CSV table of C-alpha atoms and ligand atoms in Angstrom, one decimal:
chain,number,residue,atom,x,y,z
H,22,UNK,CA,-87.1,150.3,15.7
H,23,UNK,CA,-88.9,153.6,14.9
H,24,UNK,CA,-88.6,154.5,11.2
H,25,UNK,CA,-90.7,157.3,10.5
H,26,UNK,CA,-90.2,157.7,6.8
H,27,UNK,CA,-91.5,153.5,6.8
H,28,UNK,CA,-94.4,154.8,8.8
H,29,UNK,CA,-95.9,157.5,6.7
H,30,UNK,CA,-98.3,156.1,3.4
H,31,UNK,CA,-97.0,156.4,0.4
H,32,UNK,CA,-98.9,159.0,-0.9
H,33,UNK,CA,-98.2,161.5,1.4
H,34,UNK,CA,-94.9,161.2,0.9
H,35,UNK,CA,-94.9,162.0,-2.6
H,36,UNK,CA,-97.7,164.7,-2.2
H,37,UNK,CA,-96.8,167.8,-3.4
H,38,UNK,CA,-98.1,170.1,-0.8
H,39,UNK,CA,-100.3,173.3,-2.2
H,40,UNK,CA,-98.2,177.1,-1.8
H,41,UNK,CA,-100.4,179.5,-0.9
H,42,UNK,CA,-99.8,183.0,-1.5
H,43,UNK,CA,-98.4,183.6,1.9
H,44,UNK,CA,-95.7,180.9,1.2
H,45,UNK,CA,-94.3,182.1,-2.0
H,46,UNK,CA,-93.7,185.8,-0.7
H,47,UNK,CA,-93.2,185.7,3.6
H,48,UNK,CA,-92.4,189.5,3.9
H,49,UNK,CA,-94.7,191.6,5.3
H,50,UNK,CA,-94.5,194.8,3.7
H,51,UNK,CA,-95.9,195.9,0.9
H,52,UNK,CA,-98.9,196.2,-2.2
H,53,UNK,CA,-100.2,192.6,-1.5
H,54,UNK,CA,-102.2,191.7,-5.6
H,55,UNK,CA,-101.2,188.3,-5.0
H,56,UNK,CA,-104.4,186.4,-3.2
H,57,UNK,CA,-107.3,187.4,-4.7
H,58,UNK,CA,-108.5,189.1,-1.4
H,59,UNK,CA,-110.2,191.8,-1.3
H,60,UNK,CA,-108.7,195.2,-0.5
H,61,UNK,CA,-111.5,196.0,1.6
H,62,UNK,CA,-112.7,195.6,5.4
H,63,UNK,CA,-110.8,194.3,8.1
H,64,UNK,CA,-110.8,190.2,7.9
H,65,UNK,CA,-110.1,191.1,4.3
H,66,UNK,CA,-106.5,188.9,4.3
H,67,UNK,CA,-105.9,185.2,4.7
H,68,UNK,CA,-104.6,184.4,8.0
H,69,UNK,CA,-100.6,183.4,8.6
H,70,UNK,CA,-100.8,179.5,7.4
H,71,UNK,CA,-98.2,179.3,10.2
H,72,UNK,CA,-99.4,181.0,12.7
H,73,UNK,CA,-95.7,182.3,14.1
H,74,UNK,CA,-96.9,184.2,16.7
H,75,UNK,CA,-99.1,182.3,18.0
H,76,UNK,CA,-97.1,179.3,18.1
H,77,UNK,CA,-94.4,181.1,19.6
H,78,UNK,CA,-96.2,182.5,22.6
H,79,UNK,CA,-97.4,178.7,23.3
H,80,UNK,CA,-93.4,177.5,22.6
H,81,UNK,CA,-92.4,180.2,25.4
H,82,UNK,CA,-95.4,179.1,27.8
H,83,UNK,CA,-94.5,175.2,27.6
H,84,UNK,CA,-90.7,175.8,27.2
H,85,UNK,CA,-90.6,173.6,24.3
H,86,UNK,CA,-88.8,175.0,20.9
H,87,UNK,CA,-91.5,176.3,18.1
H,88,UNK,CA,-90.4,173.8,15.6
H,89,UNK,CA,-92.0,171.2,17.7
H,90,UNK,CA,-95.4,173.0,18.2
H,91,UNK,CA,-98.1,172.8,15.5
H,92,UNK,CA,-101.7,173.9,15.7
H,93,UNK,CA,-104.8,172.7,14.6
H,94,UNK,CA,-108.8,173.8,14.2
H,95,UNK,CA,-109.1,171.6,17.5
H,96,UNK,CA,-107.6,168.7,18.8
H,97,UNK,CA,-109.6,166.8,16.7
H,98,UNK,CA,-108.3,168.7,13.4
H,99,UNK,CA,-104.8,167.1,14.6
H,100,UNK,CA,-106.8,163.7,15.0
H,101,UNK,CA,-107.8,163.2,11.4
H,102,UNK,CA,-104.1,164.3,10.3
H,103,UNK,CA,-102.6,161.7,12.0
H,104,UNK,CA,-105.0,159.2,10.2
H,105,UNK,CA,-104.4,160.5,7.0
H,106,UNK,CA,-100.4,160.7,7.3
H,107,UNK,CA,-100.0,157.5,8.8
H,108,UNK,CA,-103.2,155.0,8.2
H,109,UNK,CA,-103.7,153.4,4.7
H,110,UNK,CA,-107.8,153.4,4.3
H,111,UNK,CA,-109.5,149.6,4.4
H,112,UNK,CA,-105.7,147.7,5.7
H,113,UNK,CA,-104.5,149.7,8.5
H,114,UNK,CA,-105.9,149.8,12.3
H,115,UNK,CA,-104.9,152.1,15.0
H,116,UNK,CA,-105.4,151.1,18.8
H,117,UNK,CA,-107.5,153.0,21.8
H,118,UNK,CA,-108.1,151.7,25.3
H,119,UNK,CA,-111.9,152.0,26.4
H,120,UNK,CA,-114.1,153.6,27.9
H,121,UNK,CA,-112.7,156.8,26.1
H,122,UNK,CA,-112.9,160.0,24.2
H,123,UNK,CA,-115.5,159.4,21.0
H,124,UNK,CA,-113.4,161.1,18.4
H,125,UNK,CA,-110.6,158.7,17.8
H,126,UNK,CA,-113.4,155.9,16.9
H,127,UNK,CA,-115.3,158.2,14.7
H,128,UNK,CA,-112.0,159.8,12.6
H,129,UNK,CA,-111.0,156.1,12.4
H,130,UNK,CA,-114.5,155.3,10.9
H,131,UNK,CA,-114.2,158.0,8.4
H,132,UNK,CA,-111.1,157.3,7.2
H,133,UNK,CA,-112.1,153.5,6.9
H,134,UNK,CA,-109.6,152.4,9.5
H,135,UNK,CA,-110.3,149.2,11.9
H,136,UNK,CA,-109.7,150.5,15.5
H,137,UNK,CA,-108.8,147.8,18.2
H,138,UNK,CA,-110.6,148.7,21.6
H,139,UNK,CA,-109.0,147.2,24.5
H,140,UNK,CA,-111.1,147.2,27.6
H,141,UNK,CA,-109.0,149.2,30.3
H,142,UNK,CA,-109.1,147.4,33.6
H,143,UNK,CA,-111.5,148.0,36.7
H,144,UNK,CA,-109.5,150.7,38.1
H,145,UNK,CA,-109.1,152.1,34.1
H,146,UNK,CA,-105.4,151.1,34.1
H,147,UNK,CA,-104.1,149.8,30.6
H,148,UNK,CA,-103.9,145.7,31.1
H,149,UNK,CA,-100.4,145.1,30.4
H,150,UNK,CA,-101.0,141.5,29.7
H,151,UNK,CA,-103.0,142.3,26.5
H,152,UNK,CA,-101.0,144.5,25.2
H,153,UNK,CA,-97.8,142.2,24.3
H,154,UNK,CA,-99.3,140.9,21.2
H,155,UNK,CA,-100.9,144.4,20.0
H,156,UNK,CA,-97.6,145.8,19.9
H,157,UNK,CA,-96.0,142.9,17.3
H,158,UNK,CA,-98.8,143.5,15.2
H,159,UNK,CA,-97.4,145.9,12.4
H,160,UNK,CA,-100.8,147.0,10.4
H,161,UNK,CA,-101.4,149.1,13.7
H,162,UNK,CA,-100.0,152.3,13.3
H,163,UNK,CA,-101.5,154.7,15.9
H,164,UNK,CA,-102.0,154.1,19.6
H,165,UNK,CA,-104.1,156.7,21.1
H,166,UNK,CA,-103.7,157.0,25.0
H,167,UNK,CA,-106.2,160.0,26.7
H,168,UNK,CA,-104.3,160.5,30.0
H,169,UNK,CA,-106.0,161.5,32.3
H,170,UNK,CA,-108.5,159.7,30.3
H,171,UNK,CA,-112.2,161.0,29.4
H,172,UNK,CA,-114.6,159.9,30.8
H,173,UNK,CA,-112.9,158.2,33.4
H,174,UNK,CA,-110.5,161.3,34.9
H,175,UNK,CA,-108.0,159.1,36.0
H,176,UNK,CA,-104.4,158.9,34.8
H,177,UNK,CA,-102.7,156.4,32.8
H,178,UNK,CA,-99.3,154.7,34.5
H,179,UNK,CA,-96.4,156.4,33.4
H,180,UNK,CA,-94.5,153.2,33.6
H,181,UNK,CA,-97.4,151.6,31.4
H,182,UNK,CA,-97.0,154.6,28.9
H,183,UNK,CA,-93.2,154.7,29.1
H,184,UNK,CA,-93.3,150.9,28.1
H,185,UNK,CA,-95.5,151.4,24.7
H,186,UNK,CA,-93.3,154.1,23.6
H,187,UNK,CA,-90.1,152.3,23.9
H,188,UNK,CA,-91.6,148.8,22.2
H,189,UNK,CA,-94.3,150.3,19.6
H,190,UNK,CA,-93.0,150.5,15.9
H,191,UNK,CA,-95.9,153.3,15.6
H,192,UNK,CA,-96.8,156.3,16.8
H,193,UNK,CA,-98.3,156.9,20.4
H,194,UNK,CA,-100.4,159.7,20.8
H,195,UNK,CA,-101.1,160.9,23.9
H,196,UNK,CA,-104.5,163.4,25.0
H,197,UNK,CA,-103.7,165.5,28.1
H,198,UNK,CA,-106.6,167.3,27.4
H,199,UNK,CA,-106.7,167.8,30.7
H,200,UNK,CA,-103.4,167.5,32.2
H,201,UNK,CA,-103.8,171.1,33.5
H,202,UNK,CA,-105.8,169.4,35.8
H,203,UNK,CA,-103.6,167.2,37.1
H,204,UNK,CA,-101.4,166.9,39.7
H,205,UNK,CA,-98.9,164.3,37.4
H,206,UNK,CA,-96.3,166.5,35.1
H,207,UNK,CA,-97.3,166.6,31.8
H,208,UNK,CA,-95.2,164.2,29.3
H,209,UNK,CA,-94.0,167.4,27.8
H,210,UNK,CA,-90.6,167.1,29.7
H,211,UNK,CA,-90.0,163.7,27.9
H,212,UNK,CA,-90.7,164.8,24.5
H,213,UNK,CA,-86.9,164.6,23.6
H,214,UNK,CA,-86.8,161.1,24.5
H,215,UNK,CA,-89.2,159.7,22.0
H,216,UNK,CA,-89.1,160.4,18.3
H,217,UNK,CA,-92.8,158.4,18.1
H,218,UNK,CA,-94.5,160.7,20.4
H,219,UNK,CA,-97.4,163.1,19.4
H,220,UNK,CA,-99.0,165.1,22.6
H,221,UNK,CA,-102.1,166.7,22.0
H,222,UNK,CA,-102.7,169.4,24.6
H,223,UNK,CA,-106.4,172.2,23.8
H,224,UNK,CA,-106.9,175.2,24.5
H,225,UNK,CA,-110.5,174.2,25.3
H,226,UNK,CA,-110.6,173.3,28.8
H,227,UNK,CA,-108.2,174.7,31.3
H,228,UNK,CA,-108.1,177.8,29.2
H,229,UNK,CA,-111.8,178.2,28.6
H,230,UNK,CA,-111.8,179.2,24.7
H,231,UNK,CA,-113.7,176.2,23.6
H,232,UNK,CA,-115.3,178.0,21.6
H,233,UNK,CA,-112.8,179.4,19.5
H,234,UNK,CA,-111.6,175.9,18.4
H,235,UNK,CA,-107.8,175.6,18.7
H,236,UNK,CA,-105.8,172.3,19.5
H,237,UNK,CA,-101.8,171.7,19.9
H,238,UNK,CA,-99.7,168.7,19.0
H,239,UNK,CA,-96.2,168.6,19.9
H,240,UNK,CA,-94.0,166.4,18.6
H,241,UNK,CA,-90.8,165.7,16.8
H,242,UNK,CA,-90.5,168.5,14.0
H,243,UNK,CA,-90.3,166.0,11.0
H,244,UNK,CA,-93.6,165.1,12.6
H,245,UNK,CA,-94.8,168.5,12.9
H,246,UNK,CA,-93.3,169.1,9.2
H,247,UNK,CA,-96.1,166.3,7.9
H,248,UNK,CA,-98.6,167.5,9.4
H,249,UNK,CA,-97.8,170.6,8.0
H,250,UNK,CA,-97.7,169.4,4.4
H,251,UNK,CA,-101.0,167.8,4.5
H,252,UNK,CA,-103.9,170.3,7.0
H,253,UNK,CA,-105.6,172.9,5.0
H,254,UNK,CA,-103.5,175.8,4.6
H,255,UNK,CA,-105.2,178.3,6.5
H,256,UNK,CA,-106.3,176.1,9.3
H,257,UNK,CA,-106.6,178.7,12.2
H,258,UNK,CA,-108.4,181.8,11.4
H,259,UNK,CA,-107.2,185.4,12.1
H,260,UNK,CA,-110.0,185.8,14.8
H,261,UNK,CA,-108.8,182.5,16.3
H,262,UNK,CA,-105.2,183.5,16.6
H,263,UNK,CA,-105.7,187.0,17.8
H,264,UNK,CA,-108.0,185.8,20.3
H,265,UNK,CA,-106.0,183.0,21.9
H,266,UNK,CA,-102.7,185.3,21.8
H,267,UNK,CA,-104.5,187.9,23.6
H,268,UNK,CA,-105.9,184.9,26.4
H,269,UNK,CA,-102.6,184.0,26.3
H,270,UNK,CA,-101.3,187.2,27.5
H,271,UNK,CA,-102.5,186.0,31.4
H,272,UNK,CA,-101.2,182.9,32.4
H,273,UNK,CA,-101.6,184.2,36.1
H,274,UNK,CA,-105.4,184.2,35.2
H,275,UNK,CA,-105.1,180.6,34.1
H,276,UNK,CA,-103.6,179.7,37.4
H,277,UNK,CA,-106.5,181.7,39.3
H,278,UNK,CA,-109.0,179.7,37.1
H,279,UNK,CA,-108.0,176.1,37.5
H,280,UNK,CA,-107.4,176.9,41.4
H,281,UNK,CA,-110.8,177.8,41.7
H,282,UNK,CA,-111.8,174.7,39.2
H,283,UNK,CA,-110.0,172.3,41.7
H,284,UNK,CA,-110.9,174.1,45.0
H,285,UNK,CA,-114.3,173.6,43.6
H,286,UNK,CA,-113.4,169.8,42.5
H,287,UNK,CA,-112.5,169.0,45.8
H,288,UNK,CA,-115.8,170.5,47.5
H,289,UNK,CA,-118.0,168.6,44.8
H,290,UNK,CA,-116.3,165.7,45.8
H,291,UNK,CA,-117.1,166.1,49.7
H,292,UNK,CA,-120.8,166.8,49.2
H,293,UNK,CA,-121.6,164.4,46.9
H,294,UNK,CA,-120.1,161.7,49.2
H,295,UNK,CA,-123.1,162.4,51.6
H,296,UNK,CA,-125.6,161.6,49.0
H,297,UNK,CA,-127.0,157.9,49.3
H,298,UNK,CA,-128.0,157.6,45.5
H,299,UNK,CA,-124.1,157.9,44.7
H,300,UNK,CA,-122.2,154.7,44.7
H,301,UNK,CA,-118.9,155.5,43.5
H,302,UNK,CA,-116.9,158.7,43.0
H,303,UNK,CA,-114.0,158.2,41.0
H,304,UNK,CA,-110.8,159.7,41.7
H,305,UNK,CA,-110.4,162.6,39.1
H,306,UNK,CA,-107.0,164.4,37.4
H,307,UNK,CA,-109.4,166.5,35.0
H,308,UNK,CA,-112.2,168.9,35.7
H,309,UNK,CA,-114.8,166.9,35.9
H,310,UNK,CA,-116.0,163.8,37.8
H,311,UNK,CA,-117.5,160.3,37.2
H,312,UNK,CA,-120.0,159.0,39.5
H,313,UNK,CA,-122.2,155.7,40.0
H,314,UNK,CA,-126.0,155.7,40.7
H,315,UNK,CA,-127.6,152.7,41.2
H,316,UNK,CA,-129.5,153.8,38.4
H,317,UNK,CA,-127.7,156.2,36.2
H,318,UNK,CA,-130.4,156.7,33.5
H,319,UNK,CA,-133.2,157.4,35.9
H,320,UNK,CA,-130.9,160.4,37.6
H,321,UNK,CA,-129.6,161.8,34.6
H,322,UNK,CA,-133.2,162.1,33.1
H,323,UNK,CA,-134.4,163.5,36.8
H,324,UNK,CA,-131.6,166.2,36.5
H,325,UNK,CA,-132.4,167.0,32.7
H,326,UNK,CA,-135.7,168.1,34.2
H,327,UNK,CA,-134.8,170.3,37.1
H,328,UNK,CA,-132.0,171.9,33.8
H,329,UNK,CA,-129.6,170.3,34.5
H,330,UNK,CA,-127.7,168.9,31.9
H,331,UNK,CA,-124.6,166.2,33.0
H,332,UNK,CA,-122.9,163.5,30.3
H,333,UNK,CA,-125.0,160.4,30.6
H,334,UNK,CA,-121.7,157.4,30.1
H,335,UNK,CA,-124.0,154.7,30.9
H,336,UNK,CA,-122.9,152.7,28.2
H,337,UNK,CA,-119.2,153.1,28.9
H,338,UNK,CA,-119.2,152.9,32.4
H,339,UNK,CA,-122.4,150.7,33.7
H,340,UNK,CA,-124.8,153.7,35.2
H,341,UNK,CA,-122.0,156.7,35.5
H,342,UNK,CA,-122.6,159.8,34.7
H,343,UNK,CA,-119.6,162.4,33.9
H,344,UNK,CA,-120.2,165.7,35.7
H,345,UNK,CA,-118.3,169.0,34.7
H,346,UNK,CA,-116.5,170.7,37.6
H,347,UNK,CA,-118.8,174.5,37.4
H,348,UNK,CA,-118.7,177.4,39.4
H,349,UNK,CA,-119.7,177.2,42.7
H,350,UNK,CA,-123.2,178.6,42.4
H,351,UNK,CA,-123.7,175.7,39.5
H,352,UNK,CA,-122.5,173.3,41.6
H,353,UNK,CA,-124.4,174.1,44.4
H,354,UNK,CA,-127.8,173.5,42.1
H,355,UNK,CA,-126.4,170.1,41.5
H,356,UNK,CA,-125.9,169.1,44.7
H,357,UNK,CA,-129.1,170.6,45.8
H,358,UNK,CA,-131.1,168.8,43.0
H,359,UNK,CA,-129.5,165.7,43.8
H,360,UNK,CA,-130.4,166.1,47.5
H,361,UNK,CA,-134.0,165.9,46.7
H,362,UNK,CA,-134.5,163.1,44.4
M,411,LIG,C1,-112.3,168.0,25.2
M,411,LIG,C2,-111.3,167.0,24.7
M,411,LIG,C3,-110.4,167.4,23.6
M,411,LIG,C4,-110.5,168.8,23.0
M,411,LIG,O1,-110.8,168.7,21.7
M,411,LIG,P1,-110.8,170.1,20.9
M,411,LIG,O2,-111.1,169.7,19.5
M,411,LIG,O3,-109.4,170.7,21.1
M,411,LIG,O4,-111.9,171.0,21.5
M,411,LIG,C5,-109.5,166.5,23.2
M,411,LIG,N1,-109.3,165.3,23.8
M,411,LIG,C6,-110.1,164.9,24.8
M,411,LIG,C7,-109.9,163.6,25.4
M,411,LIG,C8,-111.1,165.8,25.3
M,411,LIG,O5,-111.9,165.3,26.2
């Protein structure tokens, strides 16, 4: 049912992708006159478009071949790809299920695609029931799942997941942002099984380089190949990919840090349960949690004024606001400030 070479617009297909210099000659030795760069300083050269090491220490981490790895200038670089490879402009729509992460409505809004938002249940579950006439509908070409989803934290049924991949003619993307977080196994392990299957992992969160801007898809390589043919050619800088292969050097330091992120999770939790002004805590897979007030705008502006700054989702989620797991001493000033209004 899958046909990925029906999938992908026409246009990209015949694209004829640009050869940088680093293309037409791959070895690494030599007088390099062939880029314009300058033969000065020390971020004189264009970074490797392909980014072979780094890719390769990721492959080794996740156990997944390199061929099935690709990296982008954030997740939401890999976003706006999969727009532009699959989504004709003005006549195709993609599909999200809300409350969820802002980027997939705004790409779809630059790239003039009509997004379908269908309202997850109370307990943020996909509603199986609406989905059976979604999946028929064949000008949808994207279906973005965020699992565990932000800004709710929870997870998304495997089963429910497991069902859109075997009976969607398009390509299911799913976020696990977070899944480093989580207690589930990431969908990594069922790659093999789906040729429509794009997972979007970050190195922003569990790994803590948020700042240096580097998102991973895997997926089938003749997926990974398109993407290839259409992001900027030097999409990851040569500070970007030294840094995260050096962070990447300690994954027993990434361990340490989302222990203490959970440890921390789970005492948050317990504290803020003795606060009357909290209605809800919401069970959380991520590194963060989202809780009720009976009135979220008036704590959220009481907490901007003692500095502290939390995600105000009271339009998603009626008076929620999505707090960010810290370190102990910054969770301790929440809990504190809460105490006392
Ligand atoms: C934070 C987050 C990302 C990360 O985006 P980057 O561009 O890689 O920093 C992706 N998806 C979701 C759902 C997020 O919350």
């Amino acid at each position: 049912m899958f046909d990925l070479n029906q999938l992908v617009r026409s246009n990209i297909k015949s694209l004829t992708p640009y050869t940088s210099a680093r293309d037409a000659y791959t070895g690494k030795r030599g007088v390099f006159l062939d880029a314009n760069e300058s033969p000065f300083g020390i971020y004189n050269r264009y970074p490797d478009p392909h980014q072979v090491d780094l890719k390769t220490a990721i492959a080794q981490i996740k156990h997944i071949d390199v061929t099935k790895v690709f990296l982008g200038n954030g997740s939401d670089e890999i976003i706006d790809l999969l727009f532009r490879i699959f989504c004709n402009p003005g006549h195709d729509k993609v599909l999200t299920f809300i409350p969820t992460y802002g980027m997939y409505e705004v790409s779809a809004g630059i790239n003039n695609v009509e997004i379908i938002n269908l309202p997850l249940t109370d307990t943020f579950q996909i509603d199986t029931e609406s989905l059976t006439s979604v999946l028929e509908d064949k000008d949808i070409k994207l279906i973005f799942i965020c699992s565990p989803n932000n800004p709710t934290g929870n997870l998304i049924h495997r089963e429910t997941i497991a069902h859109i991949l075997q009976h969607f003619h398009g390509v299911v993307i799913i976020d696990e942002a977070y899944a480093d977080f989580s207690s589930a196994p990431s969908w990594l392990a069922e790659l093999d099984k789906y040729p429509n299957l794009v997972i979007m992992q970050t190195l922003s969160k569990a790994w803590g380089l948020a700042g240096l801007r580097l998102g991973i898809a895997f997926t089938h390589p003749m997926i990974v190949d398109l993407l290839n043919k259409i992001k900027p050619p030097y999409n990851i800088s040569v500070v970007n990919q030294r840094a995260a292969l050096d962070a990447l050097q300690s994954v027993e330091d990434l361990t340490r840090k989302i222990a203490l992120i959970l440890s921390e999770r789970q005492r948050l939790i317990m504290q803020l349960s003795d606060i009357p002004l909290i209605k809800t805590i919401f069970p959380s897979d991520a590194n963060f949690l989202l809780v009720q007030f009976a009135d979220g705008d008036k704590v959220y502006n009481s907490l901007i004024e003692k500095g502290i700054i939390v995600r105000n989702r009271n339009k998603d989620v009626r008076n929620c606001l999505r707090i960010t797991v810290g370190t102990s001493e910054e969770n301790e000033m929440l809990i504190n400030a809460l105490k006392i209004l």
